[in-house]
mmCIF file of C-alpha atoms in Angstrom:
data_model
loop_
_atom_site.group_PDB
_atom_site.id
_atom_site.type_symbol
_atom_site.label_atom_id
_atom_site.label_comp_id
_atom_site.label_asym_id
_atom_site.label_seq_id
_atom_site.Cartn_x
_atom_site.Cartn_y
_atom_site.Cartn_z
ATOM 1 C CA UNK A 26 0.000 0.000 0.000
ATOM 2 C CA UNK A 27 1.119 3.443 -0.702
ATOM 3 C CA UNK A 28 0.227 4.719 2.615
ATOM 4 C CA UNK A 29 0.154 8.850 1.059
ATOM 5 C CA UNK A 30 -1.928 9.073 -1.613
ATOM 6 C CA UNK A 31 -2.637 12.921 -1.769
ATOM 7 C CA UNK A 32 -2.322 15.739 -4.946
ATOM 8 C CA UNK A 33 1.493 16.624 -4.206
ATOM 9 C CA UNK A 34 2.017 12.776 -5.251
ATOM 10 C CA UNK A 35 -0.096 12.752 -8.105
ATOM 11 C CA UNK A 36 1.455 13.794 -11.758
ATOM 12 C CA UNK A 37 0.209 13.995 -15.136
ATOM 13 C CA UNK A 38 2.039 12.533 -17.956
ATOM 14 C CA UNK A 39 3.842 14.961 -20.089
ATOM 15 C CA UNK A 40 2.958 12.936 -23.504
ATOM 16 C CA UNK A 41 -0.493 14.337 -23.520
ATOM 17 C CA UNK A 42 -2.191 10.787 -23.076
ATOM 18 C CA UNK A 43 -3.925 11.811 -20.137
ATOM 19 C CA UNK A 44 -2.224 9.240 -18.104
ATOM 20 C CA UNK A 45 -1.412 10.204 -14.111
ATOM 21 C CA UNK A 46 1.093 8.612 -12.238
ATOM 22 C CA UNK A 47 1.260 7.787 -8.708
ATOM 23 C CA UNK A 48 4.507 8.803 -6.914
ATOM 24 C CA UNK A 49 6.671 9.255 -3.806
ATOM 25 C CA UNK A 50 6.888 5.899 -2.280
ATOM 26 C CA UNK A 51 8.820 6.574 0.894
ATOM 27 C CA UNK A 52 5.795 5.151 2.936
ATOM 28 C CA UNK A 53 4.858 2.413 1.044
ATOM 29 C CA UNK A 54 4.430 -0.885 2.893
ATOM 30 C CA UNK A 55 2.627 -4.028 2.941
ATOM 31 C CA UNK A 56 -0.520 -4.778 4.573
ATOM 32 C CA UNK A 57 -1.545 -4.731 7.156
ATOM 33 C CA UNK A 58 0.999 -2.455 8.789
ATOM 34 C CA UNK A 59 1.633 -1.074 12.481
ATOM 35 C CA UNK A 60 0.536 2.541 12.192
ATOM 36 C CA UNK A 61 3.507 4.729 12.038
ATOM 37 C CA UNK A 62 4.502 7.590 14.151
ATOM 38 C CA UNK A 63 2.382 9.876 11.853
ATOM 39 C CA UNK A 64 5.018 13.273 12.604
ATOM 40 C CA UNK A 65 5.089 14.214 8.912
ATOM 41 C CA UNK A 66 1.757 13.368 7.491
ATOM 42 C CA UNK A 67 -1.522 15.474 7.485
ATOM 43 C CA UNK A 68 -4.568 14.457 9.473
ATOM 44 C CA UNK A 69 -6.867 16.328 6.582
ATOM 45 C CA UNK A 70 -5.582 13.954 4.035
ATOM 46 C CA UNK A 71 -4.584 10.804 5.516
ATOM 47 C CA UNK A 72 -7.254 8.291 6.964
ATOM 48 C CA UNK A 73 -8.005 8.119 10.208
ATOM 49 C CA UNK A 74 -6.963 4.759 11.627
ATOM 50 C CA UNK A 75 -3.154 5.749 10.147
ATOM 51 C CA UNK A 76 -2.936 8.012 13.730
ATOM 52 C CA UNK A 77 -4.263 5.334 15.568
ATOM 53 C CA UNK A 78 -2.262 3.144 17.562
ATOM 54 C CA UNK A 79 -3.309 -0.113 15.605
ATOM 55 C CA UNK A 80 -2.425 -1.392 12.582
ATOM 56 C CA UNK A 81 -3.891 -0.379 8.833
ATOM 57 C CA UNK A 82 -4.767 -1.855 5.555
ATOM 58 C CA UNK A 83 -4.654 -1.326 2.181
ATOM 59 C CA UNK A 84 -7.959 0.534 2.746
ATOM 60 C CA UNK A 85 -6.204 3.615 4.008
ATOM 61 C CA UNK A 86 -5.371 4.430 -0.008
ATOM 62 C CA UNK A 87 -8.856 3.514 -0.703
ATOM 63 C CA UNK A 88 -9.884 6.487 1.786
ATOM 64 C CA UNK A 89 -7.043 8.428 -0.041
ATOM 65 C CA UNK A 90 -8.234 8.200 -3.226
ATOM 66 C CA UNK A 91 -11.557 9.625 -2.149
ATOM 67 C CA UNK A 92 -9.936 12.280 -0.480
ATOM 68 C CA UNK A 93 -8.783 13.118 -4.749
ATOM 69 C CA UNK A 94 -12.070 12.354 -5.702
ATOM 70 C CA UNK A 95 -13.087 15.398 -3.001
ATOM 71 C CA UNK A 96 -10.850 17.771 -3.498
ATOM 72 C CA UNK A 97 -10.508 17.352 -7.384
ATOM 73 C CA UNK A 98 -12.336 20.517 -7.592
ATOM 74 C CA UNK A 99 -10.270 22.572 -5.592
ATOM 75 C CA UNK A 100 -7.170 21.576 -7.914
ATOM 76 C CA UNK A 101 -8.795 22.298 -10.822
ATOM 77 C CA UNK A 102 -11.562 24.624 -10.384
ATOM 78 C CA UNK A 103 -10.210 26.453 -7.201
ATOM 79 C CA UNK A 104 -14.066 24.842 -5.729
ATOM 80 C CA UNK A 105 -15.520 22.182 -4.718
ATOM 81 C CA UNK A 106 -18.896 21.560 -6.840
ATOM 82 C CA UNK A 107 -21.868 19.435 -6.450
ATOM 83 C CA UNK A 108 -22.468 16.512 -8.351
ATOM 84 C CA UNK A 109 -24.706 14.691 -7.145
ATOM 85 C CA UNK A 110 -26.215 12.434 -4.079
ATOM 86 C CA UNK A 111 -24.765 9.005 -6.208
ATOM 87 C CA UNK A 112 -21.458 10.960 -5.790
ATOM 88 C CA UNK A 113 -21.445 12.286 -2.522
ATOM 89 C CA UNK A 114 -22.620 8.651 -1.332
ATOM 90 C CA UNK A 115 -19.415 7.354 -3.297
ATOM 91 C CA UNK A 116 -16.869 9.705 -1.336
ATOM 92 C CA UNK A 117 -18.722 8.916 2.006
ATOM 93 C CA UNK A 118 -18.437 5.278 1.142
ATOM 94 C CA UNK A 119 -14.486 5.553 0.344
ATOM 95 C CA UNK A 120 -13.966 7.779 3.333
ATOM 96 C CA UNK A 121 -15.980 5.912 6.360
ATOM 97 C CA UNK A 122 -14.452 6.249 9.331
ATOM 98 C CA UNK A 123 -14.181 2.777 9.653
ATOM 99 C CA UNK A 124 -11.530 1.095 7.276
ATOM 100 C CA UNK A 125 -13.710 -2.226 7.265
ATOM 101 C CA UNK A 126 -17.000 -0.539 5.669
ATOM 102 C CA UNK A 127 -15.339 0.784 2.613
ATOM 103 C CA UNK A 128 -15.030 -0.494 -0.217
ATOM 104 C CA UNK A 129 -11.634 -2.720 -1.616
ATOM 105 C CA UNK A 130 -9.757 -0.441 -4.193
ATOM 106 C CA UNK A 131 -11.637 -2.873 -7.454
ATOM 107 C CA UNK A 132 -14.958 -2.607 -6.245
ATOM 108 C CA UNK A 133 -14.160 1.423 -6.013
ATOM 109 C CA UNK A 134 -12.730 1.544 -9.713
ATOM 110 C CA UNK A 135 -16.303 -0.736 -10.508
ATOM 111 C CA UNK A 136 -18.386 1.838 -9.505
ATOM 112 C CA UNK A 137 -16.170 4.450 -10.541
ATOM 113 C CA UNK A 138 -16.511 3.852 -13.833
ATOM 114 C CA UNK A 139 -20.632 3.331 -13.664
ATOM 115 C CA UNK A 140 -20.910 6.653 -12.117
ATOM 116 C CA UNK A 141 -18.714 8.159 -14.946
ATOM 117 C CA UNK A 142 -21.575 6.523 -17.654
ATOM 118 C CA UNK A 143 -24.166 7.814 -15.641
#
């Protein structure tokens, strides 16, 4: 698992192919995982069960990835925008505070791409 999936470790290919690229891997480990001391990463874009004293799955990046979904609109637009109650239910369901009740990272991509036909 990546472990710090946020926007300053997202980049967009230069070839114009509208391909993004996940890096930074510095946290990366496998899962489950011991949470670690947390000093260096953000509570407002990390999961919550990464500050806990537990251990964490691969469904922190899940919560991660909704976190993008979220705040898409601030990198682009500068604002957030509605679009819609199938969406909003989508985010909430990535981002539940607890890591068991979200989705696994396929059956997020699944519905990701049924909302996008909608």
């Amino acid at each position: 698992m990546h472990r710090d999936i946020r926007w300053p470790n997202v980049i967009k290919s230069r070839d114009g192919d509208n391909s993004w690229f996940l890096i930074d891997f510095m946290d990366a480990a496998q899962s489950p995982q011991l949470s670690p001391s947390g000093h260096h990463l953000s509570r407002a874009e990390h999961a919550p069960e990464i500050f806990s004293d537990g251990s964490h799955t691969t469904a922190v990046d899940v919560w991660s990835v909704g976190r993008l979904i979220q705040t898409c609109g601030d990198v682009v637009y500068g604002s957030w925008y509605d679009t819609g109650r199938e969406w909003t239910q989508f985010l909430e369901l990535l981002m539940h505070d607890d890591p068991s009740r979200r989705p696994t990272a396929v059956a997020a991509l699944d519905r990701l791409r049924q909302l996008e036909q909608e």
